[in-house]
mmCIF file of C-alpha atoms in Angstrom:
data_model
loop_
_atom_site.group_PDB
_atom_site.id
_atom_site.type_symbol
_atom_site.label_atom_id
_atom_site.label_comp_id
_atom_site.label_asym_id
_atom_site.label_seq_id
_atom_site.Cartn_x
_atom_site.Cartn_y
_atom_site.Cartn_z
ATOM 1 C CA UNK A 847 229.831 46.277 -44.919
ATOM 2 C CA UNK A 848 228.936 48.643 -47.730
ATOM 3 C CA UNK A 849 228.778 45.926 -50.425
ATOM 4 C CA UNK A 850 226.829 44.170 -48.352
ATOM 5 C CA UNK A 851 223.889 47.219 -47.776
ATOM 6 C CA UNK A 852 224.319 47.380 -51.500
ATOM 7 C CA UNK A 853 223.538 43.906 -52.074
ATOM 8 C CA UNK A 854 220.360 44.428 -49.363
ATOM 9 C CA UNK A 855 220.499 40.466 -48.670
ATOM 10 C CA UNK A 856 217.516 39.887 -46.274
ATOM 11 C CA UNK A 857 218.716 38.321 -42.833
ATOM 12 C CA UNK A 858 216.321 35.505 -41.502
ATOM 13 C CA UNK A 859 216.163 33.467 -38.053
ATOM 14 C CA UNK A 860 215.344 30.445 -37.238
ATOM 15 C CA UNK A 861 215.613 28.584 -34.198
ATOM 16 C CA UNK A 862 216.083 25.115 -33.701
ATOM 17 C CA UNK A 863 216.455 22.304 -30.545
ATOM 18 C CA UNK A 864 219.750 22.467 -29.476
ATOM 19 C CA UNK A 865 220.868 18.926 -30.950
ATOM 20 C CA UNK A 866 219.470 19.442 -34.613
ATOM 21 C CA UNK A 867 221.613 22.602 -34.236
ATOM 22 C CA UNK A 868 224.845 20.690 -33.445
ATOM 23 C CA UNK A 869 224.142 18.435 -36.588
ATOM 24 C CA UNK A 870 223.412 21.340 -38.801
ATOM 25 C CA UNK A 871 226.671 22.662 -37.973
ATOM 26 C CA UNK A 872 228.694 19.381 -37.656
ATOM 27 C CA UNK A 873 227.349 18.573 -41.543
ATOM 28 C CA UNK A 874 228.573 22.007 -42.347
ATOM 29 C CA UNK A 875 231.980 21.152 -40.846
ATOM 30 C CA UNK A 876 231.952 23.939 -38.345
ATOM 31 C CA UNK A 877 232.966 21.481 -35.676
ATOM 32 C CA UNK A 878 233.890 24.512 -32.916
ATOM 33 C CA UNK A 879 230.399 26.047 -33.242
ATOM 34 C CA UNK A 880 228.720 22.242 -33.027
ATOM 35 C CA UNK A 881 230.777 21.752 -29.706
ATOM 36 C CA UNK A 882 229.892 25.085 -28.087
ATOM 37 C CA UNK A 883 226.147 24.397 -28.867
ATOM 38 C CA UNK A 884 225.907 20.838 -27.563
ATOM 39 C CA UNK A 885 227.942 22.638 -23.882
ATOM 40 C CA UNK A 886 224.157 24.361 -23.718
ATOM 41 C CA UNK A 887 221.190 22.470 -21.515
ATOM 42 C CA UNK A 888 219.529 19.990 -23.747
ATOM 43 C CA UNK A 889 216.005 21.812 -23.072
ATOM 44 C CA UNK A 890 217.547 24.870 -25.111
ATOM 45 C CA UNK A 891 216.730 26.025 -28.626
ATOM 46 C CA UNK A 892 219.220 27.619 -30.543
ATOM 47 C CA UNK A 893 218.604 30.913 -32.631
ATOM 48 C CA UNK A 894 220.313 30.751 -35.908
ATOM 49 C CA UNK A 895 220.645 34.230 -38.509
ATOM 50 C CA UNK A 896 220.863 33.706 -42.014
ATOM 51 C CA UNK A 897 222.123 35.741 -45.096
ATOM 52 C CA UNK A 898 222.624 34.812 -48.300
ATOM 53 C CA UNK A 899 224.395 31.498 -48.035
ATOM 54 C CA UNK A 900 225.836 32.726 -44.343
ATOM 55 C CA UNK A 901 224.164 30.902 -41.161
ATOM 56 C CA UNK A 902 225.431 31.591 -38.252
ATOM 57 C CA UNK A 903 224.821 31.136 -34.644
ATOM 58 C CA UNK A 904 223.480 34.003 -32.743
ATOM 59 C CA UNK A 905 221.274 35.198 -29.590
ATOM 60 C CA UNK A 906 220.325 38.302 -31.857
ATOM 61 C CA UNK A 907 217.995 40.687 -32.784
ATOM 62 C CA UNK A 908 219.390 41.960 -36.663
ATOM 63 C CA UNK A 909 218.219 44.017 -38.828
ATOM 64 C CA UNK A 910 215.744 42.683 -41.526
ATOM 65 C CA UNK A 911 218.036 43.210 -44.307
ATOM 66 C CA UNK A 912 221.576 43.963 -44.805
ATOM 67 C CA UNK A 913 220.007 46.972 -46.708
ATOM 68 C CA UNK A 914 219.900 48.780 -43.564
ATOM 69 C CA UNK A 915 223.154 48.736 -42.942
ATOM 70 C CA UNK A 916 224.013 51.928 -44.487
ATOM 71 C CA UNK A 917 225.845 53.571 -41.537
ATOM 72 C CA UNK A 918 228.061 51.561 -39.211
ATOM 73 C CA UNK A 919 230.677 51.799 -36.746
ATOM 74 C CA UNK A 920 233.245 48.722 -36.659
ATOM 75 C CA UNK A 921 233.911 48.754 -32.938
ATOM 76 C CA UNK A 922 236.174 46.019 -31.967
ATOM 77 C CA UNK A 923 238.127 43.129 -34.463
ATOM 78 C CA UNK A 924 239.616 40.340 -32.467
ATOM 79 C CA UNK A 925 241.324 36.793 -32.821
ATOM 80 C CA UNK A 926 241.209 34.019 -30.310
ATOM 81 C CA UNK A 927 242.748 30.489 -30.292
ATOM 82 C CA UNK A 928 239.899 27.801 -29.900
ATOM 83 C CA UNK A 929 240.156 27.123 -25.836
ATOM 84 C CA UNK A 930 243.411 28.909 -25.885
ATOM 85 C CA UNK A 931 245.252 26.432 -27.280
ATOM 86 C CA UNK A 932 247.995 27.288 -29.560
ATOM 87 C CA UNK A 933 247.876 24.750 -31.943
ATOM 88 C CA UNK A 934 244.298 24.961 -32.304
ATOM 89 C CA UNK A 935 242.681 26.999 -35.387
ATOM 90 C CA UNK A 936 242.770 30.797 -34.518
ATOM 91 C CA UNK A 937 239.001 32.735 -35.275
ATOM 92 C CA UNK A 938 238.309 36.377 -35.693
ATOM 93 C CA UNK A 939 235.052 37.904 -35.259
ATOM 94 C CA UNK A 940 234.024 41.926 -35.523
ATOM 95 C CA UNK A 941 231.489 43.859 -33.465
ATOM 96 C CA UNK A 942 230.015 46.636 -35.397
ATOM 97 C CA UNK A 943 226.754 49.511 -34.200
ATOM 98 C CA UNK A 944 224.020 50.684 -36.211
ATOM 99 C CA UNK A 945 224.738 54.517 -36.419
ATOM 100 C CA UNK A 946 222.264 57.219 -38.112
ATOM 101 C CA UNK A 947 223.006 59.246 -40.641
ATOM 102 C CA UNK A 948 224.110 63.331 -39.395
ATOM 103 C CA UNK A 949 222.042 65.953 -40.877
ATOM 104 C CA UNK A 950 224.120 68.283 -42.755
ATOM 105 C CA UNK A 951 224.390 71.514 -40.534
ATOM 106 C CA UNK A 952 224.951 74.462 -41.176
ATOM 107 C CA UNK A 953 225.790 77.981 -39.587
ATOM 108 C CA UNK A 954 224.001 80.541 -40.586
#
């Protein structure tokens, strides 16, 4: 996360219909995201967050840049088996918070 405020990549959305988001996906080969889009209503539109060469699917809001990101707190890391299945691929994700930055105090 620090390179990444170093690098201050700015973070873009974009949202498309739900099945031009399940072929954008599908011709990146991210095959689990395509199927989880095309399981929402076909009236839909997807919201998609860019950075750098990094797309990926999200309700959001983000910050406008990864510039921001200065102070963080990495709350929760997990891994999960696509559908629970065993054999299947297993994913991790991360869920971070925006923090501010603590005045320096002192006692006087």
């Amino acid at each position: 996360m620090t390179e990444l405020a170093k690098r201050d990549i700015l973070v873009s959305r974009k949202v498309l219909p739900r099945d031009e988001a399940v072929a954008y996906f599908k011709a990146l080969g991210e095959h689990y995201k395509a199927e989880i889009i095309a399981s929402i209503p076909a009236d839909q539109e997807v919201s998609l967050y860019a950075e750098g060469d990094f797309t990926d699917l999200c309700r959001g809001p983000h910050v406008p840049s990864t510039g921001k990101l200065k102070v963080f707190k990495l709350m929760k890391v997990a891994g999960a088996y696509w559908r629970e299945i065993r054999r299947m691929r297993c994913s991790s994700g991360f869920m971070g918070q925006p923090g501010r930055r603590r005045k320096n105090r002192t006692n006087t």
